[in-house]
Amino acid sequence: MIYSEKVMDHFANPRNVGEIPDADGVGEVGNAKCGDIMKMYLKIDNGIITDVKFKTFGCGAAVATSSMATELIKGKPIDEALKLTNKAVIEALDGLPAAKLHCSVLAEQAMKAAIADYYRRNGVDPTPIVGEFSTDCQACKID
Ligand code: FES
């Protein structure tokens, strides 16, 4: 079995799939390597991510990493969510095969894009907070 039990579980029963129609921030990113796309919706109240949902046209590893990432950021303050790296998501899933590591970047980037969208909607420049990120993972350092 190349996938851990946790990956299989999150792939078979992904958490937080769907849309939030009245989201406070929405981020959409594409994976340059495979063409898959990911959309993430956030509800934010007083700096806390109170709800998160995602939709993806992505592979199983993208589904599993997004599912885990949404579980890890739900209920967290924005600044803590921003510290979540794709490496931490992979660790929480007990690892991913090397060829699938790039898939995990989709969730991290979509979350950052959604948080940036939230700040922009509130008239705040997100760059100093969210940092530079790419909405396609060409910049991703994992190969
Ligand atoms: Fe596209 Fe995994 S192959 S996200």
PDB file of N, CA and C in Angstrom, residues 15-102:
ATOM      1  N   ARG A  15     -13.386  15.337   4.562  1.00  0.00           N
ATOM      2  CA  ARG A  15     -14.094  16.263   5.444  1.00  0.00           C
ATOM      3  C   ARG A  15     -14.232  17.616   4.747  1.00  0.00           C
ATOM      4  N   ASN A  16     -15.310  18.300   5.073  1.00  0.00           N
ATOM      5  CA  ASN A  16     -15.487  19.703   4.667  1.00  0.00           C
ATOM      6  C   ASN A  16     -15.513  19.923   3.154  1.00  0.00           C
ATOM      7  N   VAL A  17     -16.123  18.984   2.445  1.00  0.00           N
ATOM      8  CA  VAL A  17     -16.278  19.182   1.000  1.00  0.00           C
ATOM      9  C   VAL A  17     -17.525  20.008   0.760  1.00  0.00           C
ATOM     10  N   GLY A  18     -17.454  20.933  -0.165  1.00  0.00           N
ATOM     11  CA  GLY A  18     -18.631  21.711  -0.538  1.00  0.00           C
ATOM     12  C   GLY A  18     -18.291  23.168  -0.743  1.00  0.00           C
ATOM     13  N   GLU A  19     -19.319  23.990  -0.670  1.00  0.00           N
ATOM     14  CA  GLU A  19     -19.145  25.428  -0.865  1.00  0.00           C
ATOM     15  C   GLU A  19     -19.761  26.146   0.318  1.00  0.00           C
ATOM     16  N   ILE A  20     -19.324  27.383   0.543  1.00  0.00           N
ATOM     17  CA  ILE A  20     -19.988  28.246   1.515  1.00  0.00           C
ATOM     18  C   ILE A  20     -20.505  29.445   0.708  1.00  0.00           C
ATOM     19  N   PRO A  21     -21.823  29.506   0.492  1.00  0.00           N
ATOM     20  CA  PRO A  21     -22.347  30.549  -0.404  1.00  0.00           C
ATOM     21  C   PRO A  21     -22.032  31.963   0.093  1.00  0.00           C
ATOM     22  N   ASP A  22     -22.053  32.176   1.402  1.00  0.00           N
ATOM     23  CA  ASP A  22     -21.772  33.519   1.917  1.00  0.00           C
ATOM     24  C   ASP A  22     -20.387  33.578   2.563  1.00  0.00           C
ATOM     25  N   ALA A  23     -19.428  32.949   1.884  1.00  0.00           N
ATOM     26  CA  ALA A  23     -18.066  32.907   2.423  1.00  0.00           C
ATOM     27  C   ALA A  23     -17.498  34.316   2.571  1.00  0.00           C
ATOM     28  N   ASP A  24     -16.578  34.463   3.525  1.00  0.00           N
ATOM     29  CA  ASP A  24     -15.896  35.751   3.712  1.00  0.00           C
ATOM     30  C   ASP A  24     -14.626  35.824   2.886  1.00  0.00           C
ATOM     31  N   GLY A  25     -14.169  34.691   2.398  1.00  0.00           N
ATOM     32  CA  GLY A  25     -12.991  34.671   1.535  1.00  0.00           C
ATOM     33  C   GLY A  25     -13.022  33.410   0.693  1.00  0.00           C
ATOM     34  N   VAL A  26     -12.680  33.553  -0.593  1.00  0.00           N
ATOM     35  CA  VAL A  26     -12.657  32.396  -1.490  1.00  0.00           C
ATOM     36  C   VAL A  26     -11.327  32.409  -2.235  1.00  0.00           C
ATOM     37  N   GLY A  27     -10.689  31.263  -2.297  1.00  0.00           N
ATOM     38  CA  GLY A  27      -9.419  31.180  -3.016  1.00  0.00           C
ATOM     39  C   GLY A  27      -9.461  30.058  -4.020  1.00  0.00           C
ATOM     40  N   GLU A  28      -8.954  30.327  -5.220  1.00  0.00           N
ATOM     41  CA  GLU A  28      -8.900  29.275  -6.227  1.00  0.00           C
ATOM     42  C   GLU A  28      -7.486  29.197  -6.777  1.00  0.00           C
ATOM     43  N   VAL A  29      -6.955  28.005  -6.804  1.00  0.00           N
ATOM     44  CA  VAL A  29      -5.611  27.836  -7.346  1.00  0.00           C
ATOM     45  C   VAL A  29      -5.585  26.630  -8.283  1.00  0.00           C
ATOM     46  N   GLY A  30      -4.607  26.641  -9.178  1.00  0.00           N
ATOM     47  CA  GLY A  30      -4.431  25.519 -10.094  1.00  0.00           C
ATOM     48  C   GLY A  30      -3.043  24.945  -9.910  1.00  0.00           C
ATOM     49  N   ASN A  31      -2.946  23.670 -10.118  1.00  0.00           N
ATOM     50  CA  ASN A  31      -1.653  23.016 -10.027  1.00  0.00           C
ATOM     51  C   ASN A  31      -1.053  22.939 -11.427  1.00  0.00           C
ATOM     52  N   ALA A  32       0.062  23.652 -11.614  1.00  0.00           N
ATOM     53  CA  ALA A  32       0.658  23.737 -12.948  1.00  0.00           C
ATOM     54  C   ALA A  32       1.145  22.380 -13.440  1.00  0.00           C
ATOM     55  N   LYS A  33       1.440  21.492 -12.497  1.00  0.00           N
ATOM     56  CA  LYS A  33       2.013  20.205 -12.915  1.00  0.00           C
ATOM     57  C   LYS A  33       0.985  19.265 -13.508  1.00  0.00           C
ATOM     58  N   CYS A  34      -0.225  19.323 -13.005  1.00  0.00           N
ATOM     59  CA  CYS A  34      -1.204  18.344 -13.471  1.00  0.00           C
ATOM     60  C   CYS A  34      -2.466  19.004 -14.000  1.00  0.00           C
ATOM     61  N   GLY A  35      -2.618  20.318 -13.810  1.00  0.00           N
ATOM     62  CA  GLY A  35      -3.800  21.000 -14.306  1.00  0.00           C
ATOM     63  C   GLY A  35      -4.995  20.907 -13.383  1.00  0.00           C
ATOM     64  N   ASP A  36      -4.827  20.257 -12.232  1.00  0.00           N
ATOM     65  CA  ASP A  36      -5.936  20.145 -11.286  1.00  0.00           C
ATOM     66  C   ASP A  36      -6.210  21.493 -10.618  1.00  0.00           C
ATOM     67  N   ILE A  37      -7.451  21.695 -10.206  1.00  0.00           N
ATOM     68  CA  ILE A  37      -7.768  22.954  -9.532  1.00  0.00           C
ATOM     69  C   ILE A  37      -8.468  22.717  -8.199  1.00  0.00           C
ATOM     70  N   MET A  38      -8.382  23.730  -7.365  1.00  0.00           N
ATOM     71  CA  MET A  38      -8.895  23.649  -5.996  1.00  0.00           C
ATOM     72  C   MET A  38      -9.509  24.983  -5.616  1.00  0.00           C
ATOM     73  N   LYS A  39     -10.659  24.922  -4.984  1.00  0.00           N
ATOM     74  CA  LYS A  39     -11.309  26.136  -4.515  1.00  0.00           C
ATOM     75  C   LYS A  39     -11.569  25.977  -3.027  1.00  0.00           C
ATOM     76  N   MET A  40     -11.246  26.995  -2.256  1.00  0.00           N
ATOM     77  CA  MET A  40     -11.468  26.929  -0.807  1.00  0.00           C
ATOM     78  C   MET A  40     -12.295  28.122  -0.350  1.00  0.00           C
ATOM     79  N   TYR A  41     -13.236  27.844   0.532  1.00  0.00           N
ATOM     80  CA  TYR A  41     -14.151  28.864   1.067  1.00  0.00           C
ATOM     81  C   TYR A  41     -13.945  28.987   2.568  1.00  0.00           C
ATOM     82  N   LEU A  42     -13.874  30.215   3.050  1.00  0.00           N
ATOM     83  CA  LEU A  42     -13.685  30.428   4.492  1.00  0.00           C
ATOM     84  C   LEU A  42     -14.771  31.326   5.054  1.00  0.00           C
ATOM     85  N   LYS A  43     -15.221  30.998   6.250  1.00  0.00           N
ATOM     86  CA  LYS A  43     -16.043  31.903   7.062  1.00  0.00           C
ATOM     87  C   LYS A  43     -15.122  32.402   8.154  1.00  0.00           C
ATOM     88  N   ILE A  44     -15.038  33.701   8.318  1.00  0.00           N
ATOM     89  CA  ILE A  44     -14.116  34.260   9.303  1.00  0.00           C
ATOM     90  C   ILE A  44     -14.880  35.212  10.212  1.00  0.00           C
ATOM     91  N   ASP A  45     -14.729  34.973  11.507  1.00  0.00           N
ATOM     92  CA  ASP A  45     -15.432  35.788  12.489  1.00  0.00           C
ATOM     93  C   ASP A  45     -14.421  36.233  13.531  1.00  0.00           C
ATOM     94  N   ASN A  46     -14.227  37.538  13.646  1.00  0.00           N
ATOM     95  CA  ASN A  46     -13.287  38.059  14.655  1.00  0.00           C
ATOM     96  C   ASN A  46     -11.900  37.445  14.544  1.00  0.00           C
ATOM     97  N   GLY A  47     -11.442  37.251  13.314  1.00  0.00           N
ATOM     98  CA  GLY A  47     -10.095  36.699  13.121  1.00  0.00           C
ATOM     99  C   GLY A  47     -10.000  35.192  13.283  1.00  0.00           C
ATOM    100  N   ILE A  48     -11.152  34.532  13.513  1.00  0.00           N
ATOM    101  CA  ILE A  48     -11.146  33.069  13.676  1.00  0.00           C
ATOM    102  C   ILE A  48     -11.819  32.427  12.458  1.00  0.00           C
ATOM    103  N   ILE A  49     -11.214  31.379  11.967  1.00  0.00           N
ATOM    104  CA  ILE A  49     -11.813  30.635  10.850  1.00  0.00           C
ATOM    105  C   ILE A  49     -12.894  29.725  11.433  1.00  0.00           C
ATOM    106  N   THR A  50     -14.140  30.144  11.288  1.00  0.00           N
ATOM    107  CA  THR A  50     -15.215  29.394  11.933  1.00  0.00           C
ATOM    108  C   THR A  50     -15.727  28.258  11.056  1.00  0.00           C
ATOM    109  N   ASP A  51     -15.528  28.393   9.744  1.00  0.00           N
ATOM    110  CA  ASP A  51     -15.952  27.301   8.860  1.00  0.00           C
ATOM    111  C   ASP A  51     -15.092  27.320   7.611  1.00  0.00           C
ATOM    112  N   VAL A  52     -14.908  26.149   7.042  1.00  0.00           N
ATOM    113  CA  VAL A  52     -14.098  26.032   5.828  1.00  0.00           C
ATOM    114  C   VAL A  52     -14.623  24.871   5.003  1.00  0.00           C
ATOM    115  N   LYS A  53     -14.692  25.111   3.695  1.00  0.00           N
ATOM    116  CA  LYS A  53     -15.108  24.034   2.789  1.00  0.00           C
ATOM    117  C   LYS A  53     -14.223  24.096   1.548  1.00  0.00           C
ATOM    118  N   PHE A  54     -14.092  22.954   0.886  1.00  0.00           N
ATOM    119  CA  PHE A  54     -13.312  22.976  -0.351  1.00  0.00           C
ATOM    120  C   PHE A  54     -13.972  22.129  -1.422  1.00  0.00           C
ATOM    121  N   LYS A  55     -13.598  22.473  -2.667  1.00  0.00           N
ATOM    122  CA  LYS A  55     -14.023  21.681  -3.819  1.00  0.00           C
ATOM    123  C   LYS A  55     -12.802  21.519  -4.688  1.00  0.00           C
ATOM    124  N   THR A  56     -12.631  20.362  -5.252  1.00  0.00           N
ATOM    125  CA  THR A  56     -11.463  20.211  -6.109  1.00  0.00           C
ATOM    126  C   THR A  56     -11.761  19.321  -7.307  1.00  0.00           C
ATOM    127  N   PHE A  57     -11.110  19.655  -8.420  1.00  0.00           N
ATOM    128  CA  PHE A  57     -10.964  18.717  -9.513  1.00  0.00           C
ATOM    129  C   PHE A  57      -9.527  18.269  -9.401  1.00  0.00           C
ATOM    130  N   GLY A  58      -9.265  17.450  -8.421  1.00  0.00           N
ATOM    131  CA  GLY A  58      -7.885  17.047  -8.186  1.00  0.00           C
ATOM    132  C   GLY A  58      -7.835  15.570  -7.901  1.00  0.00           C
ATOM    133  N   CYS A  59      -6.632  15.075  -7.788  1.00  0.00           N
ATOM    134  CA  CYS A  59      -6.439  13.645  -7.577  1.00  0.00           C
ATOM    135  C   CYS A  59      -6.753  13.266  -6.122  1.00  0.00           C
ATOM    136  N   GLY A  60      -6.658  11.998  -5.818  1.00  0.00           N
ATOM    137  CA  GLY A  60      -6.938  11.517  -4.474  1.00  0.00           C
ATOM    138  C   GLY A  60      -6.041  12.149  -3.420  1.00  0.00           C
ATOM    139  N   ALA A  61      -4.781  12.345  -3.761  1.00  0.00           N
ATOM    140  CA  ALA A  61      -3.859  12.950  -2.784  1.00  0.00           C
ATOM    141  C   ALA A  61      -4.247  14.404  -2.527  1.00  0.00           C
ATOM    142  N   ALA A  62      -4.741  15.089  -3.555  1.00  0.00           N
ATOM    143  CA  ALA A  62      -5.183  16.476  -3.371  1.00  0.00           C
ATOM    144  C   ALA A  62      -6.428  16.511  -2.482  1.00  0.00           C
ATOM    145  N   VAL A  63      -7.323  15.557  -2.675  1.00  0.00           N
ATOM    146  CA  VAL A  63      -8.534  15.484  -1.846  1.00  0.00           C
ATOM    147  C   VAL A  63      -8.145  15.221  -0.388  1.00  0.00           C
ATOM    148  N   ALA A  64      -7.266  14.242  -0.178  1.00  0.00           N
ATOM    149  CA  ALA A  64      -6.890  13.872   1.194  1.00  0.00           C
ATOM    150  C   ALA A  64      -6.160  15.018   1.894  1.00  0.00           C
ATOM    151  N   THR A  65      -5.236  15.683   1.189  1.00  0.00           N
ATOM    152  CA  THR A  65      -4.486  16.757   1.852  1.00  0.00           C
ATOM    153  C   THR A  65      -5.397  17.946   2.135  1.00  0.00           C
ATOM    154  N   SER A  66      -6.342  18.221   1.251  1.00  0.00           N
ATOM    155  CA  SER A  66      -7.249  19.346   1.489  1.00  0.00           C
ATOM    156  C   SER A  66      -8.174  19.036   2.652  1.00  0.00           C
ATOM    157  N   SER A  67      -8.644  17.798   2.693  1.00  0.00           N
ATOM    158  CA  SER A  67      -9.510  17.382   3.784  1.00  0.00           C
ATOM    159  C   SER A  67      -8.786  17.566   5.121  1.00  0.00           C
ATOM    160  N   MET A  68      -7.556  17.083   5.195  1.00  0.00           N
ATOM    161  CA  MET A  68      -6.781  17.215   6.436  1.00  0.00           C
ATOM    162  C   MET A  68      -6.492  18.689   6.733  1.00  0.00           C
ATOM    163  N   ALA A  69      -6.128  19.463   5.711  1.00  0.00           N
ATOM    164  CA  ALA A  69      -5.803  20.880   5.932  1.00  0.00           C
ATOM    165  C   ALA A  69      -7.016  21.618   6.490  1.00  0.00           C
ATOM    166  N   THR A  70      -8.212  21.327   5.961  1.00  0.00           N
ATOM    167  CA  THR A  70      -9.404  22.032   6.453  1.00  0.00           C
ATOM    168  C   THR A  70      -9.680  21.646   7.906  1.00  0.00           C
ATOM    169  N   GLU A  71      -9.427  20.371   8.241  1.00  0.00           N
ATOM    170  CA  GLU A  71      -9.613  19.964   9.634  1.00  0.00           C
ATOM    171  C   GLU A  71      -8.641  20.699  10.555  1.00  0.00           C
ATOM    172  N   LEU A  72      -7.428  20.918  10.055  1.00  0.00           N
ATOM    173  CA  LEU A  72      -6.397  21.532  10.897  1.00  0.00           C
ATOM    174  C   LEU A  72      -6.609  23.033  11.088  1.00  0.00           C
ATOM    175  N   ILE A  73      -7.291  23.692  10.149  1.00  0.00           N
ATOM    176  CA  ILE A  73      -7.439  25.156  10.292  1.00  0.00           C
ATOM    177  C   ILE A  73      -8.802  25.563  10.844  1.00  0.00           C
ATOM    178  N   LYS A  74      -9.750  24.644  10.859  1.00  0.00           N
ATOM    179  CA  LYS A  74     -11.090  24.989  11.340  1.00  0.00           C
ATOM    180  C   LYS A  74     -11.035  25.364  12.818  1.00  0.00           C
ATOM    181  N   GLY A  75     -11.596  26.514  13.150  1.00  0.00           N
ATOM    182  CA  GLY A  75     -11.616  26.953  14.541  1.00  0.00           C
ATOM    183  C   GLY A  75     -10.352  27.679  14.973  1.00  0.00           C
ATOM    184  N   LYS A  76      -9.385  27.807  14.047  1.00  0.00           N
ATOM    185  CA  LYS A  76      -8.112  28.435  14.400  1.00  0.00           C
ATOM    186  C   LYS A  76      -8.103  29.916  14.010  1.00  0.00           C
ATOM    187  N   PRO A  77      -7.301  30.717  14.722  1.00  0.00           N
ATOM    188  CA  PRO A  77      -7.115  32.106  14.275  1.00  0.00           C
ATOM    189  C   PRO A  77      -6.373  32.132  12.932  1.00  0.00           C
ATOM    190  N   ILE A  78      -6.597  33.197  12.182  1.00  0.00           N
ATOM    191  CA  ILE A  78      -5.973  33.304  10.857  1.00  0.00           C
ATOM    192  C   ILE A  78      -4.456  33.146  10.937  1.00  0.00           C
ATOM    193  N   ASP A  79      -3.822  33.798  11.924  1.00  0.00           N
ATOM    194  CA  ASP A  79      -2.352  33.741  11.940  1.00  0.00           C
ATOM    195  C   ASP A  79      -1.844  32.325  12.180  1.00  0.00           C
ATOM    196  N   GLU A  80      -2.590  31.538  12.932  1.00  0.00           N
ATOM    197  CA  GLU A  80      -2.164  30.142  13.116  1.00  0.00           C
ATOM    198  C   GLU A  80      -2.360  29.335  11.840  1.00  0.00           C
ATOM    199  N   ALA A  81      -3.481  29.595  11.164  1.00  0.00           N
ATOM    200  CA  ALA A  81      -3.741  28.885   9.904  1.00  0.00           C
ATOM    201  C   ALA A  81      -2.648  29.193   8.891  1.00  0.00           C
ATOM    202  N   LEU A  82      -2.178  30.437   8.899  1.00  0.00           N
ATOM    203  CA  LEU A  82      -1.143  30.823   7.934  1.00  0.00           C
ATOM    204  C   LEU A  82       0.180  30.117   8.201  1.00  0.00           C
ATOM    205  N   LYS A  83       0.352  29.626   9.413  1.00  0.00           N
ATOM    206  CA  LYS A  83       1.601  28.907   9.732  1.00  0.00           C
ATOM    207  C   LYS A  83       1.537  27.451   9.284  1.00  0.00           C
ATOM    208  N   LEU A  84       0.349  27.010   8.905  1.00  0.00           N
ATOM    209  CA  LEU A  84       0.210  25.616   8.489  1.00  0.00           C
ATOM    210  C   LEU A  84       0.892  25.416   7.133  1.00  0.00           C
ATOM    211  N   THR A  85       1.838  24.511   7.096  1.00  0.00           N
ATOM    212  CA  THR A  85       2.537  24.252   5.843  1.00  0.00           C
ATOM    213  C   THR A  85       2.054  22.931   5.256  1.00  0.00           C
ATOM    214  N   ASN A  86       2.323  22.756   3.973  1.00  0.00           N
ATOM    215  CA  ASN A  86       1.932  21.481   3.374  1.00  0.00           C
ATOM    216  C   ASN A  86       2.706  20.335   4.026  1.00  0.00           C
ATOM    217  N   LYS A  87       3.911  20.634   4.536  1.00  0.00           N
ATOM    218  CA  LYS A  87       4.680  19.579   5.227  1.00  0.00           C
ATOM    219  C   LYS A  87       3.942  19.106   6.479  1.00  0.00           C
ATOM    220  N   ALA A  88       3.367  20.058   7.227  1.00  0.00           N
ATOM    221  CA  ALA A  88       2.631  19.675   8.439  1.00  0.00           C
ATOM    222  C   ALA A  88       1.399  18.849   8.072  1.00  0.00           C
ATOM    223  N   VAL A  89       0.762  19.210   6.968  1.00  0.00           N
ATOM    224  CA  VAL A  89      -0.414  18.455   6.522  1.00  0.00           C
ATOM    225  C   VAL A  89       0.004  17.030   6.152  1.00  0.00           C
ATOM    226  N   ILE A  90       1.119  16.909   5.462  1.00  0.00           N
ATOM    227  CA  ILE A  90       1.609  15.579   5.065  1.00  0.00           C
ATOM    228  C   ILE A  90       1.949  14.753   6.306  1.00  0.00           C
ATOM    229  N   GLU A  91       2.579  15.399   7.286  1.00  0.00           N
ATOM    230  CA  GLU A  91       2.903  14.673   8.520  1.00  0.00           C
ATOM    231  C   GLU A  91       1.643  14.189   9.218  1.00  0.00           C
ATOM    232  N   ALA A  92       0.617  15.054   9.241  1.00  0.00           N
ATOM    233  CA  ALA A  92      -0.635  14.674   9.900  1.00  0.00           C
ATOM    234  C   ALA A  92      -1.284  13.485   9.190  1.00  0.00           C
ATOM    235  N   LEU A  93      -0.955  13.305   7.925  1.00  0.00           N
ATOM    236  CA  LEU A  93      -1.506  12.186   7.150  1.00  0.00           C
ATOM    237  C   LEU A  93      -0.577  10.972   7.171  1.00  0.00           C
ATOM    238  N   ASP A  94       0.488  11.033   7.971  1.00  0.00           N
ATOM    239  CA  ASP A  94       1.499   9.970   8.008  1.00  0.00           C
ATOM    240  C   ASP A  94       2.200   9.790   6.671  1.00  0.00           C
ATOM    241  N   GLY A  95       2.383  10.887   5.948  1.00  0.00           N
ATOM    242  CA  GLY A  95       3.211  10.844   4.738  1.00  0.00           C
ATOM    243  C   GLY A  95       2.440  10.673   3.455  1.00  0.00           C
ATOM    244  N   LEU A  96       3.121  11.027   2.369  1.00  0.00           N
ATOM    245  CA  LEU A  96       2.577  10.855   1.018  1.00  0.00           C
ATOM    246  C   LEU A  96       3.709  10.317   0.142  1.00  0.00           C
ATOM    247  N   PRO A  97       3.388   9.542  -0.882  1.00  0.00           N
ATOM    248  CA  PRO A  97       4.443   9.113  -1.799  1.00  0.00           C
ATOM    249  C   PRO A  97       5.084  10.336  -2.464  1.00  0.00           C
ATOM    250  N   ALA A  98       6.376  10.266  -2.732  1.00  0.00           N
ATOM    251  CA  ALA A  98       7.115  11.414  -3.270  1.00  0.00           C
ATOM    252  C   ALA A  98       6.454  12.003  -4.503  1.00  0.00           C
ATOM    253  N   ALA A  99       5.948  11.151  -5.379  1.00  0.00           N
ATOM    254  CA  ALA A  99       5.368  11.648  -6.628  1.00  0.00           C
ATOM    255  C   ALA A  99       4.097  12.445  -6.375  1.00  0.00           C
ATOM    256  N   LYS A 100       3.558  12.339  -5.177  1.00  0.00           N
ATOM    257  CA  LYS A 100       2.289  13.007  -4.861  1.00  0.00           C
ATOM    258  C   LYS A 100       2.472  14.220  -3.967  1.00  0.00           C
ATOM    259  N   LEU A 101       3.713  14.522  -3.608  1.00  0.00           N
ATOM    260  CA  LEU A 101       3.927  15.643  -2.696  1.00  0.00           C
ATOM    261  C   LEU A 101       3.410  16.956  -3.269  1.00  0.00           C
ATOM    262  N   HIS A 102       3.559  17.137  -4.572  1.00  0.00           N
ATOM    263  CA  HIS A 102       3.147  18.428  -5.162  1.00  0.00           C
ATOM    264  C   HIS A 102       1.641  18.651  -5.015  1.00  0.00           C
TER     265      HIS A 102
END
